[in-house]
Every structure is written in C-alpha cells, then in structure tokens.
Amino acid sequence: MKKFAAIAAVGATATVVGGTILAAQGDDQPSAQNASTVAGTSTQAKARGEGSPCTIKKWSQYKKFINTTQEWPNNSEYRVSGYGPNQQLNITVTAQRATSIQGSFGISPSIIVATIGGDVTVTHSVTKSFSANLPKKAHYSLRVGRFYKNYIFNAYERRGTIHWPNHKVYTCKWDGVPRHFLGTGKVKWFWTLDSKLVKV
C-alpha cells in the first residue's frame, strides 16, 4: 500500500548521512532473503544492553511527483544582454547542483535518489546552449534558469533487539515485522536548464 504522510520537517539538506544503524545498506524493496540477525562489535554497541532496540536496515520506497520549481539566477554566468534589432544573443551554461533531501531518516542519499528514478549520484550536471534573435530596437537580456523536480518518498526500517551471545560480539535479532514506517521525506532534484528573453 502506498501511503504518504505529511512531509516531515526533519533537519536540513542532507549531503552526508550519519546515524547509529548497524547496517547502512538499503534498496527500494526489502529483501526477502535478509538474515534475521546482524552482528556488531562491542565498540559499535557501546553501552547497549541485552534487549535494547536496534536497526537492521533502512530503505526508501515509493515516490510521488509534487511539482516543478524554477530558479533564475541574476549573476553573469546565467545571462547575456544586447541591443536589437537584427542581433542575436548566445549563451552556454553548465550548472552542477546537489540534490536536496529533507528528511533522510539516516538513509543514504544515493538510495533515495535512485528511488525517485534519477541519477544515483546526488549531484547532477547539465550543459545547454541557448540563442535568441532580437526583433525590435530595445535592450534585451537572455536569461537561463534552473528547473527542479520535487518528489516525496516513504522511509522504512527493519528493527530488532540486541542479544549478546558472548562478550565481544552482539547480534540484532529481527523482531519479525517486515517494515516499520519512519515518515515521509522530500527530494528536490536538479532536472534541466531553460531560457527566456526579456526586455530590460
């Protein structure tokens, strides 16, 4: 069942994810072949005692497109100006923007971006060239804007409890529940560049 809660206002843009999970691996669907326990060392567990809650795995799943947003930078790399008529303006822009993630819940950004169907890296680069003819006697500016696609996704985890078979290594024993819902996050994914001609 695809259920989306209200977007959680959790933290700021995520580029590096921390957290105290035992296994950082994740995928779009929970694996049917997951082991029931995940082993760790006493250093990782620190002061965790027998029966304490632990996380075996976290992952993102499902996506929903929300809208497209635009940014029109006013610096010289994104605009060129000239006077008409009978002139042409030309500009080539290369933009490299990091994917913004709100509410990662300790999940790797590359996993979240892969869930929405984008590039598995968290930085997307686009190069485009634009030109425009100046039809009238006026001062024009050819401006380039950045376009983003905005999505929401669900975050889940598989939980367990800590057990100490010996004094050096502990295991996180699965609680038998396939997934626990953590919340809904938001992705702002850099999509493309476009231009517009305006009189100035």
Short mmCIF file of C-alpha atoms in Angstrom, two decimals:
data_model
loop_
_atom_site.label_atom_id
_atom_site.label_comp_id
_atom_site.label_asym_id
_atom_site.label_seq_id
_atom_site.Cartn_x
_atom_site.Cartn_y
_atom_site.Cartn_z
CA MET A 1 0.00 0.00 0.00
CA LYS A 2 1.40 3.37 -0.97
CA LYS A 3 0.73 5.76 1.91
CA PHE A 4 2.23 9.20 2.22
CA ALA A 5 2.11 11.15 5.43
CA ALA A 6 2.59 14.89 5.72
CA ILE A 7 6.10 15.90 4.72
CA ALA A 8 8.25 15.82 7.81
CA ALA A 9 10.23 18.97 8.55
CA VAL A 10 13.26 17.00 9.60
CA GLY A 11 16.63 18.68 9.54
CA ALA A 12 18.27 20.49 6.65
CA THR A 13 19.65 19.44 3.29
CA ALA A 14 21.35 16.07 3.55
CA THR A 15 24.62 15.54 1.75
CA VAL A 16 26.28 13.28 4.29
CA VAL A 17 24.17 10.94 6.37
CA GLY A 18 25.04 9.84 9.85
CA GLY A 19 23.15 7.72 12.34
CA THR A 20 23.75 4.75 14.55
CA ILE A 21 22.42 1.97 12.37
CA LEU A 22 24.02 -1.43 12.23
CA ALA A 23 23.65 -1.90 8.50
CA ALA A 24 23.60 1.09 6.16
CA GLN A 25 22.75 -0.94 3.07
CA GLY A 26 19.30 -0.37 1.58
CA ASP A 27 17.25 -0.83 -1.55
CA ASP A 28 13.89 0.10 -3.00
CA GLN A 29 12.24 -3.08 -1.76
CA PRO A 30 13.05 -5.04 1.40
CA SER A 31 14.99 -8.17 0.54
CA ALA A 32 13.18 -11.45 1.09
CA GLN A 33 16.50 -13.11 1.91
CA ASN A 34 17.58 -10.85 4.76
CA ALA A 35 19.20 -12.68 7.65
CA SER A 36 17.29 -12.49 10.90
CA THR A 37 20.30 -11.05 12.74
CA VAL A 38 23.04 -8.55 12.05
CA ALA A 39 26.27 -8.86 14.01
CA GLY A 40 28.22 -5.99 15.52
CA THR A 41 31.12 -5.38 17.87
CA SER A 42 31.02 -4.18 21.43
CA THR A 43 32.63 -0.91 20.30
CA GLN A 44 29.73 -0.24 17.92
CA ALA A 45 27.15 -1.12 20.53
CA LYS A 46 28.85 0.92 23.26
CA ALA A 47 26.64 0.71 26.33
CA ARG A 48 23.70 -1.01 24.68
CA GLY A 49 22.33 -3.75 26.85
CA GLU A 50 20.54 -7.02 26.23
CA GLY A 51 17.13 -6.43 24.67
CA SER A 52 17.84 -2.84 23.59
CA PRO A 53 16.23 -1.78 20.29
CA CYS A 54 18.40 -1.75 17.16
CA THR A 55 18.04 -1.21 13.43
CA ILE A 56 18.88 -3.93 10.93
CA LYS A 57 18.19 -1.99 7.76
CA LYS A 58 16.73 1.28 6.45
CA TRP A 59 15.43 2.00 2.96
CA SER A 60 13.28 4.36 0.90
CA GLN A 61 10.29 3.16 -1.10
CA TYR A 62 7.61 4.62 -3.38
CA LYS A 63 7.67 8.08 -4.89
CA LYS A 64 5.16 10.77 -5.72
CA PHE A 65 5.81 13.73 -8.01
CA ILE A 66 4.73 17.02 -6.41
CA ASN A 67 5.65 19.85 -8.77
CA THR A 68 8.36 21.60 -10.78
CA THR A 69 10.08 24.70 -9.41
CA GLN A 70 12.37 27.25 -11.06
CA GLU A 71 15.30 29.44 -10.07
CA TRP A 72 16.52 32.36 -12.21
CA PRO A 73 19.99 33.42 -11.00
CA ASN A 74 20.87 37.02 -11.75
CA ASN A 75 24.65 36.60 -11.97
CA SER A 76 26.62 36.98 -15.21
CA GLU A 77 27.08 33.21 -15.76
CA TYR A 78 23.33 32.91 -16.31
CA ARG A 79 22.57 35.92 -18.53
CA VAL A 80 23.78 37.87 -21.55
CA SER A 81 22.48 41.24 -22.78
CA GLY A 82 22.41 43.23 -26.03
CA TYR A 83 20.55 45.73 -28.19
CA GLY A 84 18.26 44.97 -31.13
CA PRO A 85 17.15 44.82 -33.80
CA ASN A 86 18.88 42.38 -36.13
CA GLN A 87 21.15 41.00 -33.41
CA GLN A 88 21.41 37.58 -31.79
CA LEU A 89 22.26 36.67 -28.21
CA ASN A 90 24.04 33.40 -27.44
CA ILE A 91 24.90 31.76 -24.13
CA THR A 92 26.14 28.36 -22.92
CA VAL A 93 25.64 27.43 -19.28
CA THR A 94 26.95 24.49 -17.26
CA ALA A 95 25.23 24.02 -13.93
CA GLN A 96 26.09 21.42 -11.32
CA ARG A 97 23.65 21.23 -8.44
CA ALA A 98 23.40 18.92 -5.45
CA THR A 99 20.16 17.08 -4.82
CA SER A 100 18.42 18.46 -1.75
CA ILE A 101 16.90 15.89 0.63
CA GLN A 102 14.71 16.85 3.58
CA GLY A 103 14.03 14.00 5.96
CA SER A 104 16.59 11.32 5.03
CA PHE A 105 15.97 9.31 8.23
CA GLY A 106 19.56 8.04 8.07
CA ILE A 107 19.17 6.57 4.57
CA SER A 108 21.96 7.04 2.02
CA PRO A 109 21.17 9.95 -0.36
CA SER A 110 22.11 7.81 -3.40
CA ILE A 111 19.48 5.23 -2.38
CA ILE A 112 16.81 7.92 -2.03
CA VAL A 113 17.65 9.48 -5.40
CA ALA A 114 17.58 6.03 -7.02
CA THR A 115 14.10 5.52 -5.55
CA ILE A 116 12.75 8.57 -7.38
CA GLY A 117 14.30 7.32 -10.62
CA GLY A 118 17.05 9.91 -11.03
CA ASP A 119 20.80 9.62 -11.31
CA VAL A 120 22.09 7.53 -8.41
CA THR A 121 24.61 10.26 -7.56
CA VAL A 122 23.48 13.23 -5.50
CA THR A 123 24.99 15.82 -7.87
CA HIS A 124 23.61 16.37 -11.37
CA SER A 125 25.41 18.35 -14.08
CA VAL A 126 23.69 19.90 -17.13
CA THR A 127 25.21 21.87 -20.03
CA LYS A 128 22.96 23.67 -22.53
CA SER A 129 23.31 26.37 -25.19
CA PHE A 130 20.64 28.96 -25.98
CA SER A 131 20.22 31.69 -28.61
CA ALA A 132 17.61 34.34 -29.33
CA ASN A 133 17.05 36.89 -32.10
CA LEU A 134 16.33 40.46 -31.00
CA PRO A 135 13.30 41.60 -33.01
CA LYS A 136 13.00 45.27 -32.05
CA LYS A 137 15.06 48.32 -31.18
CA ALA A 138 15.37 47.65 -27.46
CA HIS A 139 17.69 46.37 -24.78
CA TYR A 140 17.24 42.64 -24.16
CA SER A 141 18.56 40.05 -21.74
CA LEU A 142 18.68 36.33 -22.43
CA ARG A 143 18.42 34.63 -19.05
CA VAL A 144 18.96 30.99 -18.11
CA GLY A 145 17.09 29.32 -15.25
CA ARG A 146 17.47 26.10 -13.28
CA PHE A 147 14.50 23.75 -13.13
CA TYR A 148 13.87 21.20 -10.36
CA LYS A 149 11.51 18.28 -9.94
CA ASN A 150 10.12 17.80 -6.44
CA TYR A 151 9.11 14.40 -5.06
CA ILE A 152 8.14 12.83 -1.77
CA PHE A 153 9.07 9.31 -0.67
CA ASN A 154 8.41 6.95 2.23
CA ALA A 155 11.15 5.79 4.59
CA TYR A 156 11.12 2.42 6.39
CA GLU A 157 13.33 0.36 8.64
CA ARG A 158 13.61 -3.23 9.84
CA ARG A 159 14.04 -3.38 13.61
CA GLY A 160 15.26 -5.83 16.18
CA THR A 161 16.67 -6.21 19.67
CA ILE A 162 20.26 -6.63 20.80
CA HIS A 163 21.44 -10.00 22.08
CA TRP A 164 24.91 -10.82 23.41
CA PRO A 165 25.95 -14.42 22.66
CA ASN A 166 29.41 -13.54 24.01
CA HIS A 167 31.22 -10.52 25.49
CA LYS A 168 32.72 -9.25 22.21
CA VAL A 169 30.06 -9.61 19.54
CA TYR A 170 26.35 -8.88 19.71
CA THR A 171 23.53 -9.58 17.26
CA CYS A 172 20.50 -7.52 16.28
CA LYS A 173 17.70 -10.08 16.18
CA TRP A 174 14.83 -9.25 13.83
CA ASP A 175 11.51 -8.54 15.55
CA GLY A 176 9.56 -10.32 12.80
CA VAL A 177 7.83 -7.18 11.46
CA PRO A 178 8.64 -6.74 7.72
CA ARG A 179 8.92 -2.95 7.95
CA HIS A 180 8.30 -0.04 10.28
CA PHE A 181 7.18 3.28 8.75
CA LEU A 182 9.59 6.12 9.66
CA GLY A 183 7.98 9.01 7.81
CA THR A 184 7.84 10.88 4.51
CA GLY A 185 10.75 12.87 3.10
CA LYS A 186 11.14 15.30 0.24
CA VAL A 187 13.61 15.42 -2.66
CA LYS A 188 14.41 18.48 -4.77
CA TRP A 189 16.16 17.05 -7.83
CA PHE A 190 18.01 19.29 -10.32
CA TRP A 191 16.43 18.50 -13.67
CA THR A 192 17.35 20.84 -16.55
CA LEU A 193 18.09 24.37 -17.79
CA ASP A 194 15.85 26.64 -19.84
CA SER A 195 15.93 30.25 -21.07
CA LYS A 196 13.75 33.31 -21.54
CA LEU A 197 14.25 36.57 -23.44
CA VAL A 198 13.21 39.73 -21.61
CA LYS A 199 13.40 43.46 -22.23
CA VAL A 200 15.50 45.34 -19.71
#
